[in-house]
PDB file of C-alpha atoms in Angstrom:
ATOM      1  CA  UNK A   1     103.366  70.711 142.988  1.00  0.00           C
ATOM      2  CA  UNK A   2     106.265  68.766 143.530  1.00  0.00           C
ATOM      3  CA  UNK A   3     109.080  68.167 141.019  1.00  0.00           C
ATOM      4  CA  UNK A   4     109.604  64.200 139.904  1.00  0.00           C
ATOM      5  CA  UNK A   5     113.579  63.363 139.077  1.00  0.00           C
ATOM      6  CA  UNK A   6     113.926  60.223 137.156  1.00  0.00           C
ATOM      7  CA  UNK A   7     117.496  59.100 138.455  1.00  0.00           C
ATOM      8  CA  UNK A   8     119.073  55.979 137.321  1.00  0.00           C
ATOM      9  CA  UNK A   9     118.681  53.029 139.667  1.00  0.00           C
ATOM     10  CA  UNK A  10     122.849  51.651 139.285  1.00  0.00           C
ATOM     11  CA  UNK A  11     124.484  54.859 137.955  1.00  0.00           C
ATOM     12  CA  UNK A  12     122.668  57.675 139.715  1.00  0.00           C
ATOM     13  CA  UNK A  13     122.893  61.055 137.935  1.00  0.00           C
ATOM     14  CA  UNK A  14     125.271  63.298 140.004  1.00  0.00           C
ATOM     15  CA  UNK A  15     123.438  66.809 138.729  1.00  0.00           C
ATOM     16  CA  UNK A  16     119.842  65.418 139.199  1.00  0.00           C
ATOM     17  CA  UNK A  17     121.479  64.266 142.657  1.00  0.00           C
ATOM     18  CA  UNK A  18     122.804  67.419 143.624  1.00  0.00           C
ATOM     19  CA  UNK A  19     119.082  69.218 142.937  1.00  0.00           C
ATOM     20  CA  UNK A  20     117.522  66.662 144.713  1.00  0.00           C
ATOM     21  CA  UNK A  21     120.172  67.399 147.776  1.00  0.00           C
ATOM     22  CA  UNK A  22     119.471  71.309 147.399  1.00  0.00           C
ATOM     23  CA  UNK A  23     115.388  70.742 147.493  1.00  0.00           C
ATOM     24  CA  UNK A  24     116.258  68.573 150.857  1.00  0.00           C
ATOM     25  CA  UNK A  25     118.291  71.414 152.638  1.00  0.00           C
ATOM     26  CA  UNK A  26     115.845  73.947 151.900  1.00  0.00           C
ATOM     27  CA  UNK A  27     113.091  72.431 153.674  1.00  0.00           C
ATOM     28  CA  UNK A  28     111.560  69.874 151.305  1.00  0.00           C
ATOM     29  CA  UNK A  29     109.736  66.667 151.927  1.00  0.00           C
ATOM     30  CA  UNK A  30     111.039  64.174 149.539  1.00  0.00           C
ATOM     31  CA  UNK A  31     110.177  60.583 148.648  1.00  0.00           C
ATOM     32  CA  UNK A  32     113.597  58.298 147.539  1.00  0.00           C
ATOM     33  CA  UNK A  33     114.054  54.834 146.975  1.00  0.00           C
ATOM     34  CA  UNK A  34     115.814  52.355 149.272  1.00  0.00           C
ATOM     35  CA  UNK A  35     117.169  48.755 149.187  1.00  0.00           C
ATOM     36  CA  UNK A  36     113.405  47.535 150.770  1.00  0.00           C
ATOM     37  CA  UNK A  37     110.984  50.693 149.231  1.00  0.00           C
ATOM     38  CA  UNK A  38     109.729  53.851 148.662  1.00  0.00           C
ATOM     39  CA  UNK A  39     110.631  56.530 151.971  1.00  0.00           C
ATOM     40  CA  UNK A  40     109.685  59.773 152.996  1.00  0.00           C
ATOM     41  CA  UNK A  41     112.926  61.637 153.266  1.00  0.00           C
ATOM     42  CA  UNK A  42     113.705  65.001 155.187  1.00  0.00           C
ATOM     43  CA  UNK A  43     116.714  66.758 156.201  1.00  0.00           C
ATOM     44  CA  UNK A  44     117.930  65.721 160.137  1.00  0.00           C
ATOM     45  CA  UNK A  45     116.264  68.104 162.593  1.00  0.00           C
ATOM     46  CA  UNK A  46     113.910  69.891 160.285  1.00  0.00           C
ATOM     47  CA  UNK A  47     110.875  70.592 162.397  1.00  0.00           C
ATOM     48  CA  UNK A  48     108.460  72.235 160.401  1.00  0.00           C
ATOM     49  CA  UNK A  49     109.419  68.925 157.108  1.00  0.00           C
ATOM     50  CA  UNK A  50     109.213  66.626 160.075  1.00  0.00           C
ATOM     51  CA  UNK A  51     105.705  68.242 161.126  1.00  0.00           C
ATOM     52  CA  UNK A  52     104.680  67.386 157.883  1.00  0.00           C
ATOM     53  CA  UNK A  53     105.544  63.796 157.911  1.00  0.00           C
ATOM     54  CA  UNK A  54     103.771  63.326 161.092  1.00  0.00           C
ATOM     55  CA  UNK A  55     100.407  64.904 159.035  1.00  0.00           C
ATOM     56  CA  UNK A  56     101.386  62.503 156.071  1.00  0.00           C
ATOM     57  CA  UNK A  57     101.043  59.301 157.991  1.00  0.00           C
ATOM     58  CA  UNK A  58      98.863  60.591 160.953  1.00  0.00           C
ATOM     59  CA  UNK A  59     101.585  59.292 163.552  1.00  0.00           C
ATOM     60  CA  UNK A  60     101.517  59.509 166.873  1.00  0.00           C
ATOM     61  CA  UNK A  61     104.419  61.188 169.222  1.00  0.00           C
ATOM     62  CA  UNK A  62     105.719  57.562 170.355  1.00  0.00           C
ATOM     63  CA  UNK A  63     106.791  56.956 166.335  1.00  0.00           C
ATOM     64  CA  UNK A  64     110.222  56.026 165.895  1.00  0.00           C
ATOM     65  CA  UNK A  65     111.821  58.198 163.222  1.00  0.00           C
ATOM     66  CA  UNK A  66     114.965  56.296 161.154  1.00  0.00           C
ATOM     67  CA  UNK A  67     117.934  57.611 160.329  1.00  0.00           C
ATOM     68  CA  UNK A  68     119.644  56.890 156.936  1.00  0.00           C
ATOM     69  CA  UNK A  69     123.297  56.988 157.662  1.00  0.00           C
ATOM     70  CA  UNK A  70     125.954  56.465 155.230  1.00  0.00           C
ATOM     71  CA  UNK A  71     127.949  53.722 156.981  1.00  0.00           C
ATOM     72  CA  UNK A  72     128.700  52.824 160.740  1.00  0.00           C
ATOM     73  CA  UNK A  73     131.218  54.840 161.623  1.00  0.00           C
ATOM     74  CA  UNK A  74     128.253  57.880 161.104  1.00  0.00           C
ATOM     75  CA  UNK A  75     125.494  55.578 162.637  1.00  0.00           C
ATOM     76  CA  UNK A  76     128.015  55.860 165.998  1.00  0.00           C
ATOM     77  CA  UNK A  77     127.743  59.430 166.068  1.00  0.00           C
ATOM     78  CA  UNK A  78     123.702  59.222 166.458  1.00  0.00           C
ATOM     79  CA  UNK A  79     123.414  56.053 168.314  1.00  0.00           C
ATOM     80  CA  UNK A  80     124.900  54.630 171.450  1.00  0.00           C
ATOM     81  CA  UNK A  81     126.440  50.792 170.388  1.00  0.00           C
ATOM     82  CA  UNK A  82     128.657  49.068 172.573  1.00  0.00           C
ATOM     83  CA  UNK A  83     131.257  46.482 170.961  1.00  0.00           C
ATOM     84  CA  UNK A  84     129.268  43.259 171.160  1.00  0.00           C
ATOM     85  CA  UNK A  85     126.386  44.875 169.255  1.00  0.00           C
ATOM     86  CA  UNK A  86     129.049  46.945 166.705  1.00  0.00           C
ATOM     87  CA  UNK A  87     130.124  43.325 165.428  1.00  0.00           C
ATOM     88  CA  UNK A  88     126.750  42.712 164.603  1.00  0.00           C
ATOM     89  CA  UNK A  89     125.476  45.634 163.056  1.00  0.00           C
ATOM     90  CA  UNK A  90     129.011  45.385 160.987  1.00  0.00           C
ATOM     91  CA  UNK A  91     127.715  41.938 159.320  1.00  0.00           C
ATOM     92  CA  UNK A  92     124.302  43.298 158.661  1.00  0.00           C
ATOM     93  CA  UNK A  93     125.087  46.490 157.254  1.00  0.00           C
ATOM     94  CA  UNK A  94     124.740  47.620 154.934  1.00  0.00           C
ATOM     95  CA  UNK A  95     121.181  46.031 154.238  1.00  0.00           C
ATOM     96  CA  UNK A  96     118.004  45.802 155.165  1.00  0.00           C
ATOM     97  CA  UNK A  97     117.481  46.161 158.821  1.00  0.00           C
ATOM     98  CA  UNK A  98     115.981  49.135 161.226  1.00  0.00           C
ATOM     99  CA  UNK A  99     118.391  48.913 164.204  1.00  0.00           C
ATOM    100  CA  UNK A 100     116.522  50.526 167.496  1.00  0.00           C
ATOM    101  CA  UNK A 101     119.254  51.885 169.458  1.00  0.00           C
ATOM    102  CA  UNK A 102     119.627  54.654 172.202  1.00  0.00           C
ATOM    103  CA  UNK A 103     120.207  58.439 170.656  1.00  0.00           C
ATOM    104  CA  UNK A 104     122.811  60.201 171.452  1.00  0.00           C
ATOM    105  CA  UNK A 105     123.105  64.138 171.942  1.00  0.00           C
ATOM    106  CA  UNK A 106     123.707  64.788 168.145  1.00  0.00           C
ATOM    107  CA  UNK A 107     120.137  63.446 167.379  1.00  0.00           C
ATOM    108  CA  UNK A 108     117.592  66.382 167.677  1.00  0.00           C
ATOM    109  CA  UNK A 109     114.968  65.385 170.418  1.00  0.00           C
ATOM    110  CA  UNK A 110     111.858  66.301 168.063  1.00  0.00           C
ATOM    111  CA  UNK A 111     113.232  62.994 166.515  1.00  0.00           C
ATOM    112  CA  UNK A 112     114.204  60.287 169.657  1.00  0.00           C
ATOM    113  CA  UNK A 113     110.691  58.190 171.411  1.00  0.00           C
ATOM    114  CA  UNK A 114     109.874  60.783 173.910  1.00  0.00           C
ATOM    115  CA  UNK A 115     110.589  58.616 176.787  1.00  0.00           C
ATOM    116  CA  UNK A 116     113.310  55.959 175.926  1.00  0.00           C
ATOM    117  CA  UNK A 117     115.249  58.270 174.167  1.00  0.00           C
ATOM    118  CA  UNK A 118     115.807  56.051 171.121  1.00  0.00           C
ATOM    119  CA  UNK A 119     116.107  56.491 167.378  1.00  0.00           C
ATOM    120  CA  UNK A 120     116.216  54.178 164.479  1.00  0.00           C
ATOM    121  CA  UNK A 121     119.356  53.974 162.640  1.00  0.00           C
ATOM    122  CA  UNK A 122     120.165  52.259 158.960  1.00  0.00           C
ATOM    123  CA  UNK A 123     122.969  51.762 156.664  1.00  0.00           C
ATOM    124  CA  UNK A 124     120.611  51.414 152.969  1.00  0.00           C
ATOM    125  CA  UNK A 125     122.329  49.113 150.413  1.00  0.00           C
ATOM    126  CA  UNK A 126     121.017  51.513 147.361  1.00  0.00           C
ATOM    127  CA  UNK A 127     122.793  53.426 145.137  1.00  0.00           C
ATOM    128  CA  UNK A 128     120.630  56.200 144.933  1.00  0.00           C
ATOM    129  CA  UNK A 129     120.173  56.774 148.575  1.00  0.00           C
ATOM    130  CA  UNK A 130     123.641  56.426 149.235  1.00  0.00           C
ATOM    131  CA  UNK A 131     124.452  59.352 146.680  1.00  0.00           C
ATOM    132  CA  UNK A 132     122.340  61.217 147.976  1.00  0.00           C
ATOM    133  CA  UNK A 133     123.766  60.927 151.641  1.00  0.00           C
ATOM    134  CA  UNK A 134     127.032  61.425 150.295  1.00  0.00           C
ATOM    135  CA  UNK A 135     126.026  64.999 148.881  1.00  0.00           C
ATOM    136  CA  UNK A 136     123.978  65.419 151.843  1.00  0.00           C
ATOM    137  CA  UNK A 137     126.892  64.920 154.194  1.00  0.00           C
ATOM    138  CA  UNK A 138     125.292  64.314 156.936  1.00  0.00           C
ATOM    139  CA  UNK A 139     122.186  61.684 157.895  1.00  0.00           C
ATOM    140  CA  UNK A 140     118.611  62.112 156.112  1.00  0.00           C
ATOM    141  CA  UNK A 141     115.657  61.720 158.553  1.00  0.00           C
ATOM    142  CA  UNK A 142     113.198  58.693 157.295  1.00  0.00           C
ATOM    143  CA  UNK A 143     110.353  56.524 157.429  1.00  0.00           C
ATOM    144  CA  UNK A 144     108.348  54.097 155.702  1.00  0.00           C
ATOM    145  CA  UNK A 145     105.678  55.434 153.350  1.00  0.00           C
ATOM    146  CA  UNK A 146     103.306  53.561 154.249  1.00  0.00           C
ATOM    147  CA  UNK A 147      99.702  55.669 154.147  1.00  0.00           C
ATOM    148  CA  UNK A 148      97.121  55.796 157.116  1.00  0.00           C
ATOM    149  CA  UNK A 149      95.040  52.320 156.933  1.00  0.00           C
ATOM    150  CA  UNK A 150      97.338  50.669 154.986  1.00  0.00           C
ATOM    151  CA  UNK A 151     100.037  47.732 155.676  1.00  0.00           C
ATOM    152  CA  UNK A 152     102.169  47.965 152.763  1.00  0.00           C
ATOM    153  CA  UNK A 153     104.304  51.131 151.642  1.00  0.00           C
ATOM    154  CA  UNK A 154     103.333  52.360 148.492  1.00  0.00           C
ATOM    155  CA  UNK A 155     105.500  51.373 145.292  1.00  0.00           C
ATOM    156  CA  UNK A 156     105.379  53.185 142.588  1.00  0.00           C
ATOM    157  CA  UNK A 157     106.634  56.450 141.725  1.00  0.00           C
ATOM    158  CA  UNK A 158     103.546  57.803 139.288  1.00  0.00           C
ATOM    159  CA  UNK A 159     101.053  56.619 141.504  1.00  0.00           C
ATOM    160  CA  UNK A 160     103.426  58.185 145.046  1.00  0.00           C
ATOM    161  CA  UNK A 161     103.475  61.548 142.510  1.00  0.00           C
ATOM    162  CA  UNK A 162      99.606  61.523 141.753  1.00  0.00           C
ATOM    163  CA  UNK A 163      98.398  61.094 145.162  1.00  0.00           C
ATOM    164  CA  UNK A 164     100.785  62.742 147.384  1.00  0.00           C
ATOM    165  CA  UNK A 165     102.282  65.896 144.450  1.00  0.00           C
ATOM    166  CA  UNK A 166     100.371  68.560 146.655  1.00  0.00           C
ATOM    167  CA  UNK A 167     101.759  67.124 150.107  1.00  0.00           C
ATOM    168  CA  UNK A 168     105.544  66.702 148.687  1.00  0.00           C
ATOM    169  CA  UNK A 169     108.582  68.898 147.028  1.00  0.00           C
ATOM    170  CA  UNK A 170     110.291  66.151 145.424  1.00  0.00           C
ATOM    171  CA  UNK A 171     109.426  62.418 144.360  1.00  0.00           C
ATOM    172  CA  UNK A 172     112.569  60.746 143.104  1.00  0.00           C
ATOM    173  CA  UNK A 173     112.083  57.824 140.755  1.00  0.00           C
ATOM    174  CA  UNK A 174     114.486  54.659 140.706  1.00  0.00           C
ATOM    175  CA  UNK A 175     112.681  52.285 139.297  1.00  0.00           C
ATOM    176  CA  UNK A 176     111.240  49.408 141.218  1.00  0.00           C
ATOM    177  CA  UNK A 177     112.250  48.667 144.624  1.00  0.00           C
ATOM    178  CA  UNK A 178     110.281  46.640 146.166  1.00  0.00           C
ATOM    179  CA  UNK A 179     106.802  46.463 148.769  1.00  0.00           C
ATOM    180  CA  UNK A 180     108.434  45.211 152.066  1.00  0.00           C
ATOM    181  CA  UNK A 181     109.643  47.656 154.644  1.00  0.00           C
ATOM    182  CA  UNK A 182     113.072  46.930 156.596  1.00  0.00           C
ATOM    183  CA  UNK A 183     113.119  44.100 159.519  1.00  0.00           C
ATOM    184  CA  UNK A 184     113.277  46.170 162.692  1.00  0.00           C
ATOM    185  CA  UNK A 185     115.626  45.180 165.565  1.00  0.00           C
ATOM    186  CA  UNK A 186     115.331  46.645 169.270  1.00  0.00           C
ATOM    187  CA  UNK A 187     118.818  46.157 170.705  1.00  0.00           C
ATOM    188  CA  UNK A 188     118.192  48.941 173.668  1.00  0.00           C
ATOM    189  CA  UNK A 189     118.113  45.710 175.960  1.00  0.00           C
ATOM    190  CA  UNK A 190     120.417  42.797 176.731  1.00  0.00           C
ATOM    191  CA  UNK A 191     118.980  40.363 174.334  1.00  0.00           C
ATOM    192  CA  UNK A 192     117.790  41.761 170.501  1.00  0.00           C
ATOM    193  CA  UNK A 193     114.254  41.845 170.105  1.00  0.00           C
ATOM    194  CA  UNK A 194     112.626  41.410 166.798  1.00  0.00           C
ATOM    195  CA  UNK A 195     109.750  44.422 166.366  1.00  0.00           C
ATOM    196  CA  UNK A 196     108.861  44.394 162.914  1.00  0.00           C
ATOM    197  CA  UNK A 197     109.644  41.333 160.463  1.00  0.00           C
ATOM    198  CA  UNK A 198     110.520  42.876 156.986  1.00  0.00           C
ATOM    199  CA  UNK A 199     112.936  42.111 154.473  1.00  0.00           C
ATOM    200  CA  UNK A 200     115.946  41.321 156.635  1.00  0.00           C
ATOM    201  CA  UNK A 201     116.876  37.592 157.732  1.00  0.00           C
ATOM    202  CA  UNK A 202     116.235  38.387 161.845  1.00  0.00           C
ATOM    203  CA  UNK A 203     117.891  34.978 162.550  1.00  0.00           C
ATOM    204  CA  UNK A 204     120.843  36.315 163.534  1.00  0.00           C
ATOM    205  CA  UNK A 205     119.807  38.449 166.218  1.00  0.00           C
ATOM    206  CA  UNK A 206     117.249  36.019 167.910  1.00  0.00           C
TER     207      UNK A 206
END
């Protein structure tokens, strides 16, 4: 059964934030809100949480895993950017892009593509996610919750508690925010290449 924290969407509870931390570190499998929607949530390098996720969603080992970072200066410990792309990931973060970028050696392997060595990396632009990365201190392992068969991640936190409270430890709800997962950018080449269009203005990058 998993426990359901109603945490305020602008001023985030900093006790209910702290549990929801604690449940995290211990192993738990959580479900936050972001700036685009709901996410599975797991602490960075948990292998038996990120076994679960992989159940969850039914994903194959190719699955790019994204890192929630709290700003770039953490992102640059997990990913390899070199300056040209670092001035562009400055004026789009944070927000609502999935930046596919080459791992580095601080990002546990369990997590990279198995052969091109790359993670996902984001900056979210929501309060409650960024608390929580804060107490955290380090980067929360993510993805989209969207279920096997369907297109669109689920949205609502009674109906995420009712079908999944056997599968999770924690369902945080902040409210509503919002159907569309993050635009996804693959800048492990020369020129960007837009993967997944989502809520993020790609124009910039193509």
């Amino acid at each position: 059964m998993s426990q359901f924290f109603q945490i305020h969407p602008e001023n985030p509870q900093q006790r209910l934030i702290k549990q929801a931390a604690e449940i995290i570190r211990s192993g738990g499998l959580a479900v936050i809100p972001t700036d685009c929607a709901y996410a599975l949530a797991c602490r960075l390098g948990d292998k038996n949480a990120t076994e679960r996720v992989h159940r969850l969603r039914q994903l194959g080992p190719k699955h790019n895993f994204t890192l929630l970072c709290r700003d770039l200066s953490e992102l640059s410990l997990f990913a390899k950017v070199d300056n040209s792309q670092y001035r562009l990931l400055k004026a789009h973060t944070p927000g609502a892009f999935t930046f596919i970028l080459p791992g580095t050696r601080e990002v546990p392997r369990l997590l990279m593509h198995p052969k091109k060595r790359t993670i996902g990396i984001r900056v979210p632009d929501h309060a409650i996610a960024m608390a929580l990365l804060e107490e955290m201190n380090e980067p929360l392992m993510t993805t989209s919750l969207i279920m096997p068969g369907e297109t669109m991640p689920l949205s609502d936190p009674y109906d995420i508690r009712q079908m999944l409270e056997h599968q999770l430890d924690l369902v945080v709800d902040g409210g509503y925010c919002g159907i569309e997962a993050t635009t996804v950018i693959d800048m492990t080449e020369e020129a960007p290449e837009l993967l997944r269009q989502g809520v993020g203005d790609a124009s910039a990058f193509l």
